[in-house]
Amino acid sequence: MMNNSRMGLGSVVVATVRRELLLAFRSPGDVINPLMFFIIAVTLFPLGGGADSAFLSGIASGVIWVTTLLAIMFSMESLFRADYEDGSLEQLLMSPQPLYFLLLAKVLSHWLIACLPILILAPVFAVMLAMPVAGILPLILGLLAGTPILCLLGAIGMALTVGLSRSGLLLAVLILPLYIPVLVFGTGMVSAALDSLPYTGLLALMGAMLVLAICLSPLAIAAALRISVN
Amino acid sequence: MMNNSRMGLGSVVVATVRRELLLAFRSPGDVINPLMFFIIAVTLFPLGGGADSAFLSGIASGVIWVTTLLAIMFSMESLFRADYEDGSLEQLLMSPQPLYFLLLAKVLSHWLIACLPILILAPVFAVMLAMPVAGILPLILGLLAGTPILCLLGAIGMALTVGLSRSGLLLAVLILPLYIPVLVFGTGMVSAALDSLPYTGLLALMGAMLVLAICLSPLAIAAALRISVN
Amino acid sequence: MWQWFLQLGSPRLFYSKTDRYLPWLSWITVILLGTGLAWGLAFTPPDYQMGENYRIAYIHVPMATLAMGCYAMMACFSAGYLIWKIKVADMIAKACAPIGASITAVALATGSLWGIPTWGTWWIWDARLTSTLIMLFLYVGIIALRSAFDSIDSGARACAVLSLVGVVNLPIIKYSVDWWNTLHQGASNLSLSDTAANPPEVWIPAFFVGFGVLGFFLIALILRTRNEILLRERRAQWVSDLVEGNQKESGHA
Amino acid sequence: MLEGQGLFCERDDRVLFQHLDFSLSAGQVMQIQGSNGSGKTTLLRILCGLNTDYEGEILWNKQPIRKVRTEFRDTVFFLGHAPAINKSLSPTENLRWFCASRGVSDNGNIPAALATFGLAGYEDVPCYVMSAGQQRRVSLARMKLIAAKMWILDEPFTALDKRGVAELETMLATFVKEGGALMLTTHHPLQLQCPVEVLDLDRSNDEADSS
Amino acid sequence: MLEGQGLFCERDDRVLFQHLDFSLSAGQVMQIQGSNGSGKTTLLRILCGLNTDYEGEILWNKQPIRKVRTEFRDTVFFLGHAPAINKSLSPTENLRWFCASRGVSDNGNIPAALATFGLAGYEDVPCYVMSAGQQRRVSLARMKLIAAKMWILDEPFTALDKRGVAELETMLATFVKEGGALMLTTHHPLQLQCPVEVLDLDRSNDEADSS
Amino acid sequence: MPEFQFQSLAEFFAMGGYAKYVWSSYGVFALMIAYNLIQPVLAKRRIIKAQKARIQRNSA
Amino acid sequence: MLAHRQQKLAIVLFIVVGAALAVGLLLVALNEGINVFYTPTEVSAGDVSQGQNFRVGGMVKTGSLVKDGLDGTEVNFLATDFCNDILVSFSGPLPDLFREGQGVVADGALNEDGVFRATQILAKHDENYMSAEVKASLDAAETETAEVCHQ
Ligand code: HEM
Ligand SMILES: Nc1ncnc2c1ncn2[C@@H]1O[C@H](COP(=O)(O)OP(=O)(O)OP(=O)(O)O)[C@@H](O)[C@H]1O
Ligand SMILES: Nc1ncnc2c1ncn2[C@@H]1O[C@H](COP(=O)(O)OP(=O)(O)OP(=O)(O)O)[C@@H](O)[C@H]1O
Ligand SMILES: [Mg+2]
Ligand SMILES: [Mg+2]
């Protein structure tokens, strides 16, 4: 009865992405909460700092980057928590398929679910925060390259802390320092563009970081998960 | 053998505060993580926005307030989580003592543990962010009146979500809207002072909010906890 | 009257009663909204300052009012559920949240659209605008909270507490224009004299739209509540009968 | 002392029990029986006021319990599935706070209470180094610290070894003989030195179904 | 097939087992026995490579298991305490992803597998409406979907009712008779139609202690 | 008696130069109404479909 | 049982005292006045110092509006609260509602000549809506009413 035809790697990745999207669709909180956090937190800054447009345009890129970063970091909670608690993680670790690609697929789906909506909204908020038009493109490009890095790094942190019942701010303390380079380059791109300087160099750097993160972090995530289920 | 002499309300409150402080002393993460988060997040903004002092002094009060607010919100996790999981919360709800004062004592201790260190550090960071000296006093006064409000409101949110396994950003989505007035008045005080205007009106308003929060939020917290253990 | 109210407390009676009232309500709403909107859009003289632009008022004002009204209603029903454990009250409160959120969003959007030409900005962080935005966030928070609970009862009670906590925002929205100097205008004074400020030809169509929008709100609320009843009472015999009946109907058609 | 009349509870659309009547007076033991998921824990929590999703009437000293909550809480001791022990604190610290939160002073008899449960010498070690059974004992030591007239215990024998079980049984029997009322659930065959009344949730529900 | 030599494990300074030897070949059943907390689960997880805090040697087809992890994982099916069922998904969705994560296609026989466990008609309801026993069945249905040569089951009978237990026992017996290797823990008295080898952790440990 | 305030239909649509704002406001309003009426109707269909499936499952 | 009564009483007293305190503080706050913008009277009373950013709100004084510059985007006008005036200058696009006799809110700072140099002009609408004819007839019938100054 069990005529197990093997599946290629591609279809495993596709199946993982499908499952994660399905889950997000079933519990919309995973999609909506990071987005709402982003929206509310971005509005906090004009409230807290005064609302004249000169001031706002000065802080716009920083605010959007920092808020995105926080939203991604705290959204990480939903990446492995449920799988850890119901035992799916053990099954994943027992799977003969290479964990590397499975984890990459999982993080990719998380990016699609939690970050893409933010990415789409970010330019709108940039405009609301009176960012000059010249800054929008580098902002988007930077976020496009930077947010996957943030997800991958965050996944490492989450994998390390998933076994602890109260991770909360511990995750933040572990991961935020790693996020700093991304933040610096991301906002650097915008301010370069606003000073009408070329920002391709920074973008390339960000791209390099992205490629490195994609290649290396699944290894770290896998190692961390094995430690956590132990 | 059981000659139960009754204790007054005061000693119950003192006992609760003592327990919470003891716990914080035993698991220093509760104290250190919010503080570290505050420090890291505050430093993110100069990194994200450029570091000239005119710019910094413009954003200083906003950044400090927003970061404090986020640190407090995410530190709430440790307020009821452990008690919920080990069943102490049930014992608390079964206690013949008025929950009202017990909860007030708990939140007060949380404020001592998670907020006081931040409060002490805030002026230092304000100076580092090039805030003019005139703004420091209203910043401190505002934080002094505002952070307990944030703790009390946050406790309501936490009490509502403590029964959920994946709260994550949900708490933020629930609570941040309620935080907005505190933020507005808090930063308003600083900017009023920087414009050499009187800020006593705002301080009085904040005080009124604090008193109201102290009086009413224990009722909401108690109701929310009863729902959560259900 | 009291009897009638009590009947609405039973899911089944709520369902059958609203079945009866819905067509009437729909017709009244269509008529009110139709005349009101047409009147406001085309038959009211333009404002002496803002010209045609002020026709946005016929949407903005009722939406803003209704947004607050909806929140108040949600809070009342929440309280009703918390105190008397009336299940239908919670279902209504649940239905209020998404409707209220969308209405608040429209109030914000139309306010912004109106603000661009008149004020010279589409957004300013003044008290009324900010507190309205907070209300939108509160609605979203309540929706998010409910969806986070597996257990219907716990979710219902948690949302009830949160919506009651959020009630403090309502007086702030309402009186912010009096307490602070806001860019937003204060409350209008209405007069029957047609030479006064805000003469009847300005506000009568507004009344039509206002009641029309109220009708729409009730319809949307009832529709959602009925769905919720079907879902939660799915084990009851009358729901099964209803579904079977539906089947037959669609079979005939 | 405690009386239930026509209790009904459903969870997630499944009726756990209905038309449930019982009454428990001082000096009596009542054991709630039933298979897994039959609603024992739920019933106890309803009686304690921790769960409110039920219909029917609960009477405490002939008065509806809603009206006498505080008096009820004052005289009842409840122990649930979870031990209510904070692992970072020592047994003494845990118990001291427990007493304070009940509003009674511990009068220095915490060490004695711990000793009764074989924990002499463990007063000041943090609870996380203790085994599950020892933690359970700390939890049980509460019974010795407050003068409750009624104990409601949910699976009190969990994690106890054979001697522990025997000791606890003696203690329960003494409590009942001294006029306490006891209500408990357990999957373990109870051997008390006093008559035990049994409330079977599986049966009550089946009967109701067939009726 | 699977062999352990001189296994030793301690947790929190407590030795769970030491000098533990065993070997399991195709067509054999091995039941791990021991009281609560004696280390049964720990042993199974060590064998599966989920736990790495042990000393001693584990051989798979005569080769150190470290070297043949992937082959081992390909032929072994493990089921732990947790059902590994996502409650928001339906059984079909859960199982489909399980197959994909093992790298095999489900070939449309998920409904059949569910039906074997008495879950026909439940293919598409979300798992959170199912009782614990039903969720357990979904979890077990995995065994029917992949061609594992060895099953490692940690308390597979948990939450099953009597009929479920009997059915599962038949299924296990068939598997073993067809040449599968089975290793399981259970507190329930096993009634398989085939010889069962028992590995008692309490005994092994006591012996070691006394020696 | 109220009378039509515009000289022509084109002028009506132009809204005195404020067409963008007025019509998008009314558009947002209409979308909101449509959403709030259509969503429950679709939801009801979904519920009834699921309910029928449940009844069939139970009777089978 | 008395103890429980006392506890309830303690809570109620606590809340009552708190509410009283809150009301007192609110009164203080309202007395101090919490404003989003300043009136010309407050500005001329020296509530704000030169160079700092703030908002000023008032009416565009009838007859004070001067448009400068080639395209008329440079404007000067007096903002008034009918007691005091303040000279405001601004260059840039103006909102539609900006006209004489209409409410205005300006963002900016006082320069060394005591002129308010605005960076943004917002027009404030009042609560009156009427058609041009009504307005005309109203204006004709209107008798001059003295505006009362609030200090
Ligand atoms: C995003 C911006 C805006 C928001 C959030 C907003 C919000 C509100 C709210 C909450 C109300 C209260 C309704 C009530 O008391 O029943 C209101 C009323 C009103 N708004 Fe707005 N508004 C905005 C922009 C505008 C603009 C630009 C104008 C026109 C210049 C305007 C004109 C009015 C009018 C005429 C009323 C009715 C006042 C009354 O008669 O009580 N609003 N708005
Ligand atoms: N928080 C909850 N929300 C919804 N349903 C619940 C919840 N807790 C328990 N249940 C359901 O209520 C039923 C009764 O649970 P309960 O814990 O009372 O059983 P029990 O008799 O104590 O079982 P055990 O012998 O395992 O302790 C179970 O079927 C369970 O599914
Ligand atoms: N994550 C962990 N960290 C530290 N110690 C643990 C951990 N998990 C289990 N232990 C300890 O290891 C010992 C063995 O646990 P294990 O789960 O293997 O027992 P078991 O034989 O499976 O018991 P059961 O019959 O209850 O399933 C226990 O004493 C427990 O305290
Ligand atoms: Mg139980
Ligand atoms: Mg085990």
Coordinates of N, CA, C and O in Angstrom, one line a residue, chain B residues 61-171:
Chain B
S61 N 13.3 63.6 23.3 CA 12.2 63.3 24.2 C 11.3 62.2 23.6 O 10.9 61.3 24.3
G62 N 11.0 62.4 22.3 CA 10.2 61.4 21.7 C 10.8 60.0 21.7 O 10.2 59.0 22.1
V63 N 12.1 59.9 21.5 CA 12.8 58.6 21.4 C 12.7 58.0 22.8 O 12.4 56.8 23.0
I64 N 13.1 58.8 23.8 CA 13.1 58.2 25.2 C 11.7 57.8 25.6 O 11.6 56.7 26.1
W65 N 10.7 58.6 25.3 CA 9.4 58.2 25.7 C 8.9 56.9 24.9 O 8.4 56.0 25.5
V66 N 9.1 56.9 23.6 CA 8.7 55.7 22.9 C 9.4 54.5 23.3 O 8.8 53.4 23.5
T67 N 10.7 54.6 23.5 CA 11.5 53.4 23.9 C 11.0 52.9 25.3 O 10.9 51.7 25.5
T68 N 10.8 53.8 26.2 CA 10.4 53.4 27.5 C 9.1 52.7 27.4 O 8.9 51.6 28.1
L69 N 8.2 53.2 26.6 CA 6.9 52.7 26.5 C 7.0 51.2 25.9 O 6.3 50.3 26.4
L70 N 7.8 51.1 24.9 CA 8.0 49.7 24.3 C 8.6 48.8 25.3 O 8.2 47.6 25.5
A71 N 9.6 49.3 26.0 CA 10.3 48.4 27.0 C 9.3 48.0 28.1 O 9.2 46.8 28.4
I72 N 8.5 48.9 28.6 CA 7.5 48.5 29.6 C 6.5 47.5 29.0 O 6.2 46.5 29.7
M73 N 6.0 47.8 27.8 CA 5.0 46.9 27.3 C 5.5 45.5 27.2 O 4.9 44.6 27.6
F74 N 6.8 45.4 26.6 CA 7.2 44.0 26.4 C 7.7 43.4 27.7 O 7.8 42.2 27.8
S75 N 8.0 44.2 28.7 CA 8.4 43.6 30.0 C 7.2 43.1 30.8 O 7.3 42.3 31.7
M76 N 6.0 43.5 30.4 CA 4.8 43.0 31.0 C 4.6 41.5 31.0 O 4.1 40.9 31.9
E77 N 5.2 40.9 30.0 CA 5.2 39.4 29.9 C 5.5 38.7 31.2 O 4.9 37.7 31.5
S78 N 6.4 39.3 32.0 CA 6.8 38.6 33.2 C 5.9 38.9 34.4 O 6.1 38.4 35.4
L79 N 4.9 39.7 34.1 CA 4.1 40.1 35.3 C 3.2 38.9 35.8 O 3.1 38.6 37.0
F80 N 2.4 38.3 34.9 CA 1.5 37.2 35.3 C 1.9 35.9 34.7 O 1.3 34.9 35.1
R81 N 2.8 35.8 33.8 CA 3.0 34.6 33.0 C 3.4 33.4 34.0 O 2.7 32.4 34.0
A82 N 4.4 33.6 34.8 CA 4.9 32.5 35.6 C 3.8 32.1 36.6 O 3.5 30.9 36.8
D83 N 3.1 33.1 37.2 CA 2.1 32.8 38.1 C 0.9 32.0 37.5 O 0.3 31.1 38.1
Y84 N 0.7 32.4 36.2 CA -0.4 31.6 35.5 C 0.0 30.2 35.3 O -0.8 29.3 35.5
E85 N 1.3 30.0 34.9 CA 1.7 28.7 34.5 C 1.8 27.7 35.7 O 1.5 26.6 35.6
D86 N 2.3 28.3 36.8 CA 2.5 27.3 37.9 C 1.3 27.3 38.9 O 1.3 26.5 39.8
G87 N 0.2 28.0 38.5 CA -1.0 27.8 39.3 C -1.2 28.8 40.4 O -2.2 28.8 41.1
S88 N -0.1 29.7 40.7 CA -0.2 30.6 41.7 C -1.4 31.6 41.5 O -2.0 32.1 42.5
L89 N -1.7 31.8 40.3 CA -2.7 32.8 40.0 C -4.1 32.3 40.5 O -4.8 33.1 41.0
E90 N -4.3 31.0 40.4 CA -5.5 30.4 40.9 C -5.6 30.7 42.4 O -6.6 31.1 42.9
Q91 N -4.5 30.4 43.1 CA -4.5 30.6 44.5 C -4.8 32.1 44.9 O -5.5 32.4 45.8
L92 N -4.2 33.0 44.0 CA -4.4 34.4 44.3 C -5.9 34.7 44.1 O -6.5 35.4 44.9
L93 N -6.5 34.1 43.1 CA -7.9 34.4 42.9 C -8.8 33.8 43.9 O -10.0 34.2 44.1
M94 N -8.3 32.7 44.5 CA -9.1 32.1 45.6 C -8.8 32.7 46.9 O -9.4 32.2 47.9
S95 N -8.0 33.7 47.0 CA -7.6 34.2 48.3 C -8.8 35.1 48.8 O -9.4 35.8 48.1
P96 N -9.0 35.0 50.1 CA -10.1 35.9 50.7 C -9.7 37.3 50.8 O -10.5 38.2 51.0
Q97 N -8.4 37.7 50.6 CA -8.0 39.0 50.7 C -8.5 39.8 49.4 O -8.6 39.2 48.4
P98 N -8.7 41.1 49.5 CA -9.1 41.8 48.3 C -8.1 41.8 47.2 O -6.9 42.2 47.5
L99 N -8.4 41.3 46.1 CA -7.5 41.2 45.0 C -7.0 42.6 44.6 O -5.9 42.7 44.1
Y100 N -7.9 43.5 44.8 CA -7.6 44.9 44.4 C -6.2 45.3 44.8 O -5.4 45.8 44.1
F101 N -6.0 45.2 46.1 CA -4.7 45.7 46.7 C -3.6 44.8 46.4 O -2.5 45.2 46.1
L102 N -3.9 43.5 46.3 CA -2.8 42.5 45.9 C -2.3 42.8 44.5 O -1.1 42.9 44.3
L103 N -3.2 43.1 43.6 CA -2.8 43.4 42.2 C -2.1 44.7 42.2 O -1.1 44.9 41.5
L104 N -2.6 45.7 42.9 CA -1.9 47.0 42.9 C -0.5 46.8 43.4 O 0.5 47.4 42.8
A105 N -0.3 46.0 44.4 CA 1.0 45.7 45.0 C 1.9 45.0 43.9 O 3.1 45.4 43.7
K106 N 1.3 44.1 43.2 CA 2.1 43.4 42.2 C 2.6 44.4 41.1 O 3.7 44.3 40.7
V107 N 1.6 45.2 40.6 CA 2.0 46.1 39.6 C 3.0 47.2 40.1 O 4.0 47.5 39.4
L108 N 2.8 47.6 41.3 CA 3.8 48.5 41.9 C 5.2 47.9 41.9 O 6.2 48.5 41.5
S109 N 5.3 46.6 42.3 CA 6.6 46.0 42.3 C 7.1 45.9 40.9 O 8.3 46.1 40.7
H110 N 6.3 45.6 40.0 CA 6.8 45.5 38.6 C 7.4 46.8 38.2 O 8.4 46.9 37.5
W111 N 6.7 47.9 38.6 CA 7.2 49.2 38.3 C 8.6 49.4 38.9 O 9.5 49.9 38.3
L112 N 8.7 49.0 40.2 CA 10.0 49.2 40.8 C 11.1 48.4 40.1 O 12.2 48.8 39.9
I113 N 10.7 47.2 39.6 CA 11.7 46.3 39.1 C 12.1 46.7 37.6 O 13.2 46.8 37.3
A114 N 11.0 46.9 36.8 CA 11.3 47.1 35.4 C 11.4 48.5 35.0 O 12.2 48.9 34.1
C115 N 10.7 49.4 35.7 CA 10.7 50.8 35.3 C 11.7 51.7 36.0 O 12.3 52.6 35.4
L116 N 11.9 51.5 37.2 CA 12.8 52.4 38.0 C 14.2 52.4 37.4 O 14.7 53.6 37.2
P117 N 14.8 51.3 37.1 CA 16.1 51.4 36.4 C 16.1 52.2 35.2 O 17.0 53.0 34.9
I118 N 15.0 52.1 34.4 CA 15.0 52.9 33.1 C 14.8 54.3 33.5 O 15.5 55.2 32.9
L119 N 14.0 54.6 34.5 CA 13.8 56.0 34.9 C 15.1 56.7 35.3 O 15.4 57.8 35.1
I120 N 15.9 55.8 36.0 CA 17.2 56.4 36.5 C 18.1 56.7 35.3 O 18.9 57.6 35.3
L121 N 18.1 55.8 34.3 CA 19.0 55.9 33.2 C 18.5 57.0 32.2 O 19.3 57.5 31.4
A122 N 17.2 57.2 32.2 CA 16.6 58.1 31.1 C 17.3 59.5 31.1 O 17.7 59.9 30.0
P123 N 17.5 60.2 32.2 CA 18.2 61.5 32.1 C 19.6 61.4 31.4 O 19.9 62.2 30.6
V124 N 20.3 60.3 31.8 CA 21.6 60.1 31.2 C 21.5 60.1 29.7 O 22.2 60.7 28.9
F125 N 20.5 59.3 29.2 CA 20.4 59.2 27.8 C 19.9 60.4 27.2 O 20.2 60.8 26.0
A126 N 19.1 61.1 27.9 CA 18.6 62.4 27.4 C 19.8 63.4 27.2 O 19.9 64.0 26.1
V127 N 20.7 63.4 28.1 CA 21.9 64.2 27.9 C 22.7 63.7 26.7 O 23.1 64.5 25.9
M128 N 22.8 62.4 26.6 CA 23.6 61.9 25.5 C 22.9 62.2 24.2 O 23.6 62.4 23.1
L129 N 21.6 62.3 24.2 CA 20.9 62.7 22.9 C 20.8 64.2 22.8 O 20.0 64.7 22.0
A130 N 21.6 64.9 23.6 CA 21.7 66.3 23.4 C 20.5 67.1 23.7 O 20.2 68.1 23.1
M131 N 19.7 66.5 24.7 CA 18.5 67.3 25.1 C 18.9 68.5 25.9 O 19.7 68.3 26.8
P132 N 18.4 69.7 25.7 CA 18.8 70.8 26.5 C 18.4 70.6 28.0 O 17.4 69.9 28.2
V133 N 19.1 71.2 28.8 CA 19.0 70.9 30.3 C 17.5 71.2 30.7 O 17.0 70.6 31.6
A134 N 16.9 72.2 30.1 CA 15.6 72.6 30.6 C 14.6 71.5 30.4 O 13.6 71.5 31.1
G135 N 14.9 70.6 29.5 CA 13.9 69.5 29.3 C 14.0 68.3 30.3 O 13.1 67.5 30.3
I136 N 15.1 68.3 31.0 CA 15.4 67.1 31.8 C 14.4 66.9 32.9 O 13.8 65.8 33.1
L137 N 14.1 68.0 33.6 CA 13.2 67.9 34.8 C 11.8 67.4 34.3 O 11.3 66.5 34.9
P138 N 11.2 68.1 33.3 CA 9.9 67.6 32.9 C 9.9 66.2 32.4 O 9.0 65.5 32.5
L139 N 11.0 65.8 31.7 CA 11.1 64.5 31.3 C 11.0 63.5 32.5 O 10.2 62.6 32.4
I140 N 11.8 63.8 33.5 CA 11.8 62.9 34.7 C 10.4 62.9 35.3 O 9.8 61.9 35.6
L141 N 9.9 64.1 35.5 CA 8.6 64.2 36.2 C 7.5 63.4 35.3 O 6.7 62.7 35.9
G142 N 7.6 63.6 34.0 CA 6.6 63.0 33.2 C 6.8 61.5 33.3 O 5.8 60.7 33.4
L143 N 8.0 61.0 33.2 CA 8.2 59.5 33.3 C 7.7 59.0 34.7 O 7.1 58.0 34.8
L144 N 8.0 59.8 35.7 CA 7.6 59.4 37.0 C 6.1 59.2 37.1 O 5.6 58.3 37.8
A145 N 5.4 60.2 36.5 CA 3.9 60.1 36.6 C 3.4 59.1 35.5 O 2.4 58.4 35.7
G146 N 4.1 59.0 34.4 CA 3.6 58.3 33.3 C 3.8 56.8 33.3 O 3.0 56.0 33.0
T147 N 5.1 56.4 33.8 CA 5.4 55.0 33.7 C 4.4 54.1 34.6 O 4.1 53.0 34.1
P148 N 4.0 54.5 35.7 CA 3.0 53.7 36.5 C 1.7 53.5 35.7 O 1.2 52.4 35.7
I149 N 1.3 54.6 35.0 CA 0.1 54.4 34.1 C 0.4 53.4 33.1 O -0.5 52.5 32.8
L150 N 1.6 53.4 32.4 CA 1.9 52.4 31.4 C 1.8 51.0 32.0 O 1.3 50.1 31.4
C151 N 2.4 50.9 33.2 CA 2.4 49.6 33.8 C 1.0 49.1 34.1 O 0.7 47.9 33.9
L152 N 0.2 50.0 34.6 CA -1.2 49.6 35.0 C -2.0 49.2 33.7 O -2.7 48.1 33.7
L153 N -1.9 50.0 32.7 CA -2.6 49.7 31.5 C -2.0 48.4 30.8 O -2.8 47.5 30.4
G154 N -0.7 48.3 30.9 CA -0.1 47.1 30.3 C -0.5 45.8 31.1 O -0.7 44.8 30.5
A155 N -0.7 46.0 32.4 CA -1.2 44.8 33.2 C -2.5 44.4 32.8 O -2.8 43.2 32.7
I156 N -3.4 45.4 32.4 CA -4.7 45.0 31.9 C -4.6 44.1 30.7 O -5.1 43.0 30.5
G157 N -3.7 44.6 29.7 CA -3.5 43.8 28.5 C -2.9 42.5 28.8 O -3.4 41.5 28.2
M158 N -2.0 42.4 29.6 CA -1.3 41.1 29.9 C -2.3 40.2 30.6 O -2.3 39.0 30.3
A159 N -3.1 40.7 31.5 CA -4.1 39.9 32.2 C -5.1 39.3 31.1 O -5.5 38.2 31.3
L160 N -5.4 40.1 30.1 CA -6.3 39.6 29.1 C -5.7 38.5 28.3 O -6.4 37.6 27.8
T161 N -4.4 38.6 28.0 CA -3.7 37.6 27.1 C -2.9 36.5 27.8 O -2.3 35.7 27.1
V162 N -2.9 36.5 29.1 CA -2.0 35.6 29.7 C -2.4 34.1 29.5 O -1.5 33.2 29.4
G163 N -3.6 33.9 29.2 CA -4.1 32.5 28.9 C -3.8 32.0 27.5 O -3.9 30.8 27.2
L164 N -3.3 32.9 26.7 CA -3.1 32.6 25.3 C -1.7 32.1 25.1 O -0.8 32.7 25.7
S165 N -1.5 31.0 24.4 CA -0.1 30.6 24.3 C 0.7 31.5 23.4 O 1.9 31.7 23.6
R166 N 0.1 32.0 22.3 CA 0.9 32.9 21.4 C 0.3 34.2 21.5 O -0.5 34.6 20.7
S167 N 0.8 35.0 22.4 CA 0.2 36.4 22.4 C 1.1 37.3 21.5 O 0.6 37.9 20.7
G168 N 2.4 37.2 21.8 CA 3.3 38.0 20.9 C 2.9 39.4 20.7 O 2.8 40.1 21.7
L169 N 2.7 39.8 19.5 CA 2.4 41.2 19.3 C 1.0 41.6 19.6 O 0.6 42.8 19.5
L170 N 0.2 40.6 19.9 CA -1.2 40.9 20.3 C -1.3 41.9 21.4 O -2.0 42.9 21.3
L171 N -0.5 41.7 22.4 CA -0.4 42.6 23.5 C -0.2 44.0 23.1 O -0.9 45.0 23.5

